[in-house]
CSV table of C-alpha atoms in Angstrom, one decimal:
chain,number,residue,atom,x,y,z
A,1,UNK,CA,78.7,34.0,72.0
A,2,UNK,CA,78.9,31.0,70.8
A,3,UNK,CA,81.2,29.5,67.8
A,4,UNK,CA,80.6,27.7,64.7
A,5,UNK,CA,83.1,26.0,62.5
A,6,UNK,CA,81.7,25.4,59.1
A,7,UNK,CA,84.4,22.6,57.2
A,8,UNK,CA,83.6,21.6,53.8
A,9,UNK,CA,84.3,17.7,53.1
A,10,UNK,CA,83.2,14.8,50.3
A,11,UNK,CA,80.7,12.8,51.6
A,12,UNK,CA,77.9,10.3,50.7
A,13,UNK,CA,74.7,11.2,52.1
A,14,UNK,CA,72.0,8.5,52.7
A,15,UNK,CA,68.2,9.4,53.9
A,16,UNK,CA,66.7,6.5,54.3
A,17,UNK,CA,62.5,6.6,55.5
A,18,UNK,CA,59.8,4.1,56.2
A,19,UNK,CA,57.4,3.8,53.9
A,20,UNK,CA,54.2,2.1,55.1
A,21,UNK,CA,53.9,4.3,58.2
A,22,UNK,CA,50.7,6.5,57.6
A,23,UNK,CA,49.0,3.1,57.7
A,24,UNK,CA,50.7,1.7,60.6
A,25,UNK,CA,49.4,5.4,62.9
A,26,UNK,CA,46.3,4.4,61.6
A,27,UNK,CA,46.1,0.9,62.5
A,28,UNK,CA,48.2,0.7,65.5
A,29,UNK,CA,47.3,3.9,67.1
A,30,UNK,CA,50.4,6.7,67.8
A,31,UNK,CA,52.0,5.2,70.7
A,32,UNK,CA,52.4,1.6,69.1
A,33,UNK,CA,53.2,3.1,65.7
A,34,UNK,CA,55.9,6.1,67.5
A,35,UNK,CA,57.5,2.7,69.3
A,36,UNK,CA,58.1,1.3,66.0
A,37,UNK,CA,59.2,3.8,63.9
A,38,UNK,CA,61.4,4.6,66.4
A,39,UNK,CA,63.0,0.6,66.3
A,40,UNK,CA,63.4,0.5,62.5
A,41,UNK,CA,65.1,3.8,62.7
A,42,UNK,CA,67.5,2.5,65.8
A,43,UNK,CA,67.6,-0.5,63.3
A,44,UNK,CA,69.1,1.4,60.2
A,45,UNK,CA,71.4,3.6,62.9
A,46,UNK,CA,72.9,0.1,64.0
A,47,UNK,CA,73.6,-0.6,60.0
A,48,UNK,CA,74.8,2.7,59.5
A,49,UNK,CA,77.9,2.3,62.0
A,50,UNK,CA,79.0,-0.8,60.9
A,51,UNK,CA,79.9,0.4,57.8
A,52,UNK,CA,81.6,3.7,59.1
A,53,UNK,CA,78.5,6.0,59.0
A,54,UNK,CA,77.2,8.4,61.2
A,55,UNK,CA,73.4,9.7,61.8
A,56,UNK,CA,73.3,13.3,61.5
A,57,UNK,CA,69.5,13.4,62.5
A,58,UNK,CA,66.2,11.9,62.3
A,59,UNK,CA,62.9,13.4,60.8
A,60,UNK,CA,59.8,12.0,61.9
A,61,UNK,CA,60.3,8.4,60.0
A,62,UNK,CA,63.0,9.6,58.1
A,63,UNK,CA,67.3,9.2,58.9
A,64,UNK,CA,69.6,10.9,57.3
A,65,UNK,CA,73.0,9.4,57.5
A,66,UNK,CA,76.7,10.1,56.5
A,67,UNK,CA,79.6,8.0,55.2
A,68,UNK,CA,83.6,8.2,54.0
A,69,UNK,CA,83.1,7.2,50.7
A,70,UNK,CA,80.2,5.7,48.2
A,71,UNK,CA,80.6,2.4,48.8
A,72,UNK,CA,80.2,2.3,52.7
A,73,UNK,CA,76.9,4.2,51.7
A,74,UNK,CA,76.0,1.5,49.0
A,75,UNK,CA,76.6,-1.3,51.5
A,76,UNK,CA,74.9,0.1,54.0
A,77,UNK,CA,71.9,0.9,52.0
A,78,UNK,CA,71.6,-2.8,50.8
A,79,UNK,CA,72.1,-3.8,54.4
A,80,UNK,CA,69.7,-1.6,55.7
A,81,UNK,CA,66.8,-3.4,53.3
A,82,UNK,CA,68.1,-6.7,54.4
A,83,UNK,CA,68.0,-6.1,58.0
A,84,UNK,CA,64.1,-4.5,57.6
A,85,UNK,CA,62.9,-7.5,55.4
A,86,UNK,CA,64.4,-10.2,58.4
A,87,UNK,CA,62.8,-9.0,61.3
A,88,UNK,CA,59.6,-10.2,61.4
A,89,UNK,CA,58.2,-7.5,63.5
A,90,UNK,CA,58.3,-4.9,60.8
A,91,UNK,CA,57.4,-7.6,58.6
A,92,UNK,CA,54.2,-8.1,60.4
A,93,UNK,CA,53.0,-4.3,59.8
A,94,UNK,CA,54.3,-4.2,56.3
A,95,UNK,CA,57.3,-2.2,56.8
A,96,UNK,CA,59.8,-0.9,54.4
A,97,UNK,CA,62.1,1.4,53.2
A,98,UNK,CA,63.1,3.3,50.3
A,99,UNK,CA,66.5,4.4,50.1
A,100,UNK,CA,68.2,7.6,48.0
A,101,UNK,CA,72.3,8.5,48.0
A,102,UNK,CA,74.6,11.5,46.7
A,103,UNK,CA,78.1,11.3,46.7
A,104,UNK,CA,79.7,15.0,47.1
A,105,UNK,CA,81.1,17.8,48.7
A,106,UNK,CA,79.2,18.9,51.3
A,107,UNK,CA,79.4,21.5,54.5
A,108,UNK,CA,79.5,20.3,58.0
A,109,UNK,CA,78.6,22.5,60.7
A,110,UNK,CA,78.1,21.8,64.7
A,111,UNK,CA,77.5,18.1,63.7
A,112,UNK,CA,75.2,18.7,61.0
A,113,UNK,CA,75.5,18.9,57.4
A,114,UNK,CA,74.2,21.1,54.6
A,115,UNK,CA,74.3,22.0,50.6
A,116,UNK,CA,73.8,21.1,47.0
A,117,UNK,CA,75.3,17.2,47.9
A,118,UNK,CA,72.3,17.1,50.8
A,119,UNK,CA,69.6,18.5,48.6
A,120,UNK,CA,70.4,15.9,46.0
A,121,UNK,CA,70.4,13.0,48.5
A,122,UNK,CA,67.0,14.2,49.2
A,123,UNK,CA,65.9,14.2,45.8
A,124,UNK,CA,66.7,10.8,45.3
A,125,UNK,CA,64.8,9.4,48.3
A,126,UNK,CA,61.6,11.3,47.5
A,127,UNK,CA,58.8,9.0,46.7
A,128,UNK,CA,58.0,10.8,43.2
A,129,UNK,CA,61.8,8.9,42.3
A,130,UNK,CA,62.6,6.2,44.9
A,131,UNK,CA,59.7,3.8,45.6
A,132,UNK,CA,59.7,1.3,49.0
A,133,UNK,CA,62.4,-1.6,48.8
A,134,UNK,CA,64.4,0.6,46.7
A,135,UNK,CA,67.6,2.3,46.8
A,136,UNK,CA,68.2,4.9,44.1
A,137,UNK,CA,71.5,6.8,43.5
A,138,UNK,CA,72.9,9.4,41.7
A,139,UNK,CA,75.0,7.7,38.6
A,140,UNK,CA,77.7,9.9,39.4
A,141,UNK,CA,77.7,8.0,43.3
A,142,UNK,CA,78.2,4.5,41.8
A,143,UNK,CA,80.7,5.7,38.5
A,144,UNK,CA,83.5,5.1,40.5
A,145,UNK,CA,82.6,2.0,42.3
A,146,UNK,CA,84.0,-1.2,40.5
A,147,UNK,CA,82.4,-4.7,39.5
A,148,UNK,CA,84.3,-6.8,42.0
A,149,UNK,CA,82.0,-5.4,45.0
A,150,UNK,CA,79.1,-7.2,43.8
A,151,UNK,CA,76.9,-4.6,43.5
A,152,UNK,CA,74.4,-4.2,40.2
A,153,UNK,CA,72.8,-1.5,39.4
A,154,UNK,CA,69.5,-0.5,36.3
A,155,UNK,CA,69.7,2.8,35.1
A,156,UNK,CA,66.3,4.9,35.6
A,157,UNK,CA,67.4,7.4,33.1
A,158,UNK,CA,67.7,11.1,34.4
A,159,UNK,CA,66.3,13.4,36.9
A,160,UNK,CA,65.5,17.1,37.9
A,161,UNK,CA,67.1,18.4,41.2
A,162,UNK,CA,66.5,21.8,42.7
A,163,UNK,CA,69.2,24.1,41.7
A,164,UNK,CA,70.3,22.5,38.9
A,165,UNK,CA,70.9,23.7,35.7
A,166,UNK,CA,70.1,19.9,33.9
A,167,UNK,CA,68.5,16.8,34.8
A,168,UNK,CA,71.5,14.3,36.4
A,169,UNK,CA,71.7,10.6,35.6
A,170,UNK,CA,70.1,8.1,38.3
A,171,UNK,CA,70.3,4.4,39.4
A,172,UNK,CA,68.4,1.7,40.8
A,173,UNK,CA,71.2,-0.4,43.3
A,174,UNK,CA,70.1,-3.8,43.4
A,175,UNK,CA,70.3,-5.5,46.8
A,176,UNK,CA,67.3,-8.2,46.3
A,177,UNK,CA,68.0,-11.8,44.8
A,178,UNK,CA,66.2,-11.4,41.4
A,179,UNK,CA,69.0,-10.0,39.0
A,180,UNK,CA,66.8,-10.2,35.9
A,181,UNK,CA,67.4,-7.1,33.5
A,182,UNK,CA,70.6,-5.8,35.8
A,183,UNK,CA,74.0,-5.0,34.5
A,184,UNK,CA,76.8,-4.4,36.6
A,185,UNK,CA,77.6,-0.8,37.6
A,186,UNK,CA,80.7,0.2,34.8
A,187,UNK,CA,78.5,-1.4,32.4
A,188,UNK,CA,75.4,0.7,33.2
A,189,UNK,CA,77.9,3.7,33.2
A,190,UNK,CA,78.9,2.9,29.8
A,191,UNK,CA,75.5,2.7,28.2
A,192,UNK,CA,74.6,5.9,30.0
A,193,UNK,CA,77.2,8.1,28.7
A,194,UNK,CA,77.1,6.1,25.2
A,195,UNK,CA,73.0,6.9,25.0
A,196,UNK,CA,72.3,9.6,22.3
A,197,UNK,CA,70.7,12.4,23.8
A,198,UNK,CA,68.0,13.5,21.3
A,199,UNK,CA,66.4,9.5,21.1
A,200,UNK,CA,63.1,9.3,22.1
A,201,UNK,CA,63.1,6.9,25.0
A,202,UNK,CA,61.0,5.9,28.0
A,203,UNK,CA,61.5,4.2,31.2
A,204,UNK,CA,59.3,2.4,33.4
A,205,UNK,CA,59.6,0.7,36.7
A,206,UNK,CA,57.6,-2.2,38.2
A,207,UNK,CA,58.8,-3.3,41.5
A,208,UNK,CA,62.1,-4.5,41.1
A,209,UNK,CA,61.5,-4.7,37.1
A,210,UNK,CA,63.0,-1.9,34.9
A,211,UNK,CA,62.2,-1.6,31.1
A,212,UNK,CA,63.0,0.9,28.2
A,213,UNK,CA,60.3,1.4,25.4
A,214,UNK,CA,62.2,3.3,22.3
A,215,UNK,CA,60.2,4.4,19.1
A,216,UNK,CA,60.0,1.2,17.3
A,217,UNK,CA,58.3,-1.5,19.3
A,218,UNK,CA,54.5,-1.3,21.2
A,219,UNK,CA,54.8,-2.5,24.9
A,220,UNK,CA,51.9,-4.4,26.0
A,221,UNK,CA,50.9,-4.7,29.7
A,222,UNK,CA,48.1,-6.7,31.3
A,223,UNK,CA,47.8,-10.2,32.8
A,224,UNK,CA,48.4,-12.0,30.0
A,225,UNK,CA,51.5,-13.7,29.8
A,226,UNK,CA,52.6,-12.8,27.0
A,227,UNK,CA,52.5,-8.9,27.3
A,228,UNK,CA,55.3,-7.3,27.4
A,229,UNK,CA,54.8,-6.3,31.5
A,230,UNK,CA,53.0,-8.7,33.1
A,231,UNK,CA,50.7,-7.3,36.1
A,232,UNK,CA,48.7,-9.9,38.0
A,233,UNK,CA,45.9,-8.4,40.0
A,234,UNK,CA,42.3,-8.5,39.9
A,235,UNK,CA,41.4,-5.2,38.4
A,236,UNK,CA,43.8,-5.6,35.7
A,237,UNK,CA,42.5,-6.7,32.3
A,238,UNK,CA,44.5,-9.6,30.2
A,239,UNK,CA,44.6,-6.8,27.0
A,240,UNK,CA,44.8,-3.8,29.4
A,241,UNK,CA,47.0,-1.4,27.6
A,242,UNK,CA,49.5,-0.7,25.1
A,243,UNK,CA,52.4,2.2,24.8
A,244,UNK,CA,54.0,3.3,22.1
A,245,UNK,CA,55.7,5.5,20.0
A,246,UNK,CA,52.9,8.0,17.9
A,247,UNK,CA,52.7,10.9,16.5
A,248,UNK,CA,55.9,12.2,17.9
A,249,UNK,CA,55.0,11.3,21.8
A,250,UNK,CA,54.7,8.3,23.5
A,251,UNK,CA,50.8,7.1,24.1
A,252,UNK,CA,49.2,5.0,26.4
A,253,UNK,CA,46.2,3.5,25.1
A,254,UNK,CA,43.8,2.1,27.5
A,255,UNK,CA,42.0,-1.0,26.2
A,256,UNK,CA,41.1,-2.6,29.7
A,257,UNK,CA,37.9,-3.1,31.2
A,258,UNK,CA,38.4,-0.9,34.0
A,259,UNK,CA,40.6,1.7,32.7
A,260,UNK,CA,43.5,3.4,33.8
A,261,UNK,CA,44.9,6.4,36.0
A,262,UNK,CA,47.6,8.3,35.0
A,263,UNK,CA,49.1,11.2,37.4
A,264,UNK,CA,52.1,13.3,35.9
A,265,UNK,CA,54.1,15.4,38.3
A,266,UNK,CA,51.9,17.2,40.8
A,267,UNK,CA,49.0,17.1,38.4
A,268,UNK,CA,45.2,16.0,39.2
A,269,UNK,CA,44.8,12.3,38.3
A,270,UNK,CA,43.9,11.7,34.5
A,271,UNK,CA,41.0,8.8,33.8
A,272,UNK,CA,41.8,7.0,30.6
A,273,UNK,CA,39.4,4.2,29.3
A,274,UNK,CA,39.1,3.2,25.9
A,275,UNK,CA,41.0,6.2,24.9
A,276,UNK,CA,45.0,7.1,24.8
A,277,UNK,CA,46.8,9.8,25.8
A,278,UNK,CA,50.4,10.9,25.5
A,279,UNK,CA,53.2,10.1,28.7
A,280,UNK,CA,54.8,13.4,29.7
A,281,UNK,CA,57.5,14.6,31.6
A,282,UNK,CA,57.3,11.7,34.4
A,283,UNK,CA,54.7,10.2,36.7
A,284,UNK,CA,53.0,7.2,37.4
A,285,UNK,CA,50.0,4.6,35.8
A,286,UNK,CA,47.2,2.9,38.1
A,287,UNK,CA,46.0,0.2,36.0
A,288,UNK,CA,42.1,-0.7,36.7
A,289,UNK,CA,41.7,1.4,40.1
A,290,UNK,CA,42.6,5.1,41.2
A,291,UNK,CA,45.9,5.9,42.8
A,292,UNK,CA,46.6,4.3,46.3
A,293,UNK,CA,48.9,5.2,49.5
A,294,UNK,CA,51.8,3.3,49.1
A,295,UNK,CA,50.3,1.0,46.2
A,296,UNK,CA,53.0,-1.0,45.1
A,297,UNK,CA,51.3,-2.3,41.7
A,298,UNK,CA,52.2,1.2,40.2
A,299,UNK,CA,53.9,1.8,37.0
A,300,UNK,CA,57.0,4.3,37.1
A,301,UNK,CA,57.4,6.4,34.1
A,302,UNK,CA,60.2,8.9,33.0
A,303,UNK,CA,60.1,10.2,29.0
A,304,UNK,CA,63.7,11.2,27.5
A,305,UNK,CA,64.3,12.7,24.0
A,306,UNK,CA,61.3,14.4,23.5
């Protein structure tokens, strides 16, 4: 017979996974694409131990990490982008990674690790939250980390996890260069727990660029400079649509040339040209083409206060 111990302890839980990969098994064939998976994964391990972490287990393209406290898991997940964006193998194929963390208590059994603090982890690095070259993190991870670390954070308003009786507040941890729009983490805290409840607000996310749209002023996004979110591609019209607060909902009204496609939750794509509809829940916006694989010209959306 064989005997388990099962210890409860606080931990920070990091999954990190690869984004780009279904392309690279498609490009590079499965033996190429296994062999480099399998690097960027010994890659992140190598990150993960030099700032007191341990990999519990990988998943296919996926790692799933533990550490002492928040902030070795916030310095290794900054690290861990760093190192992926330097080598200029992974660079070549277009890898990247996208990042989530949960501080909590969690169960630790025969070297693995289990419970509500894993499930949350999870949650954060799914791609419906966390997109590639992005770390995002429970608020209640980073509310005890202080300003003299260096690390800055956007808030991306709140989130639904599995179990849960309420949606929990989340972050975006900067690690790139551009520091536009960021506060630092207590003041983020701050304006979090400060934030009426009941005002109609909605987030959206760009890359590395967060905004929040309330009830009183349109956002504009197209190529022209002046809109509010500037999109530069092809397929994007100057004018190629406007958001704003109407009728009690937020609407998008689609203005552009080749329209737009708007996906919320698990729902079938919605084609919008020349029309408007209202932003639910949370999802995503295609501006001028249909929803792509790991597009990264997609716009983030999460409605609050409805």
């Amino acid at each position: 017979m064989i005997s388990t111990m099962t210890e409860r302890h606080p931990l920070t839980i990091l999954f990190a996974d690869v984004s780009g990969s279904t392309r690279l098994f498609e490009t590079r064939g499965d033996e190429v694409a296994r062999r480099i998976v399998a690097n960027v994964l010994l890659a992140l391990a190598e990150v993960s131990a030099r700032h007191g972490g341990r990999v519990v287990k990988t998943i296919g393209d996926e790692i799933m990490c533990t550490f002492p406290a928040p902030l070795n898991g916030l310095l290794a997940a900054t690290d861990m982008h760093r190192r992926i964006k330097s080598d200029p193998e992974f660079q070549r194929d277009n890898l990247a990674i996208r990042i989530g963390l949960h501080h909590g208590d969690a169960l630790v059994e025969n070297g693995d690790v289990f419970g509500d603090a894993v499930n949350t982890a999870a949650r954060m690095a799914d791609k419906s939250l966390a997109r590639r070259d992005q770390i995002v993190a429970t608020a209640s991870t980073v509310n005890g980390v202080t300003n003299t670390t260096g690390l800055r954070v956007r808030p991306l308003g709140s989130a639904w996890v599995l179990g849960k009786q309420a949606p929990i507040e989340i972050v975006d941890v900067l690690w790139q260069e551009d520091v536009a729009h960021v506060t630092t983490v207590q003041r983020v805290m701050t304006a979090i727990d400060a934030a009426p409840p009941d005002r109609p607000r909605l987030i959206l996310r760009f890359k590395s660029q967060v905004f929040e749209v309330d009830e009183g002023t349109p956002f504009s996004i197209g190529r022209d400079p002046a809109s509010s979110l500037v999109v530069e591609t092809e397929w994007v019209s100057r004018n190629h649509a406007l958001i704003e607060w109407k009728r009690g909902y937020f609407m998008l009204a689609d203005r552009s040339t080749n329209g737009s496609w708007l996906k919320i939750g698990d729902d079938d794509e919605l084609f919008v040209h020349r029309d408007e509809t209202h932003l639910r829940r949370s999802g995503t916006i295609s501006l001028g083409q249909a929803h792509q694989v790991d597009d990264a010209d997609l716009i983030w959306f999460q409605c609050g206060g409805e």
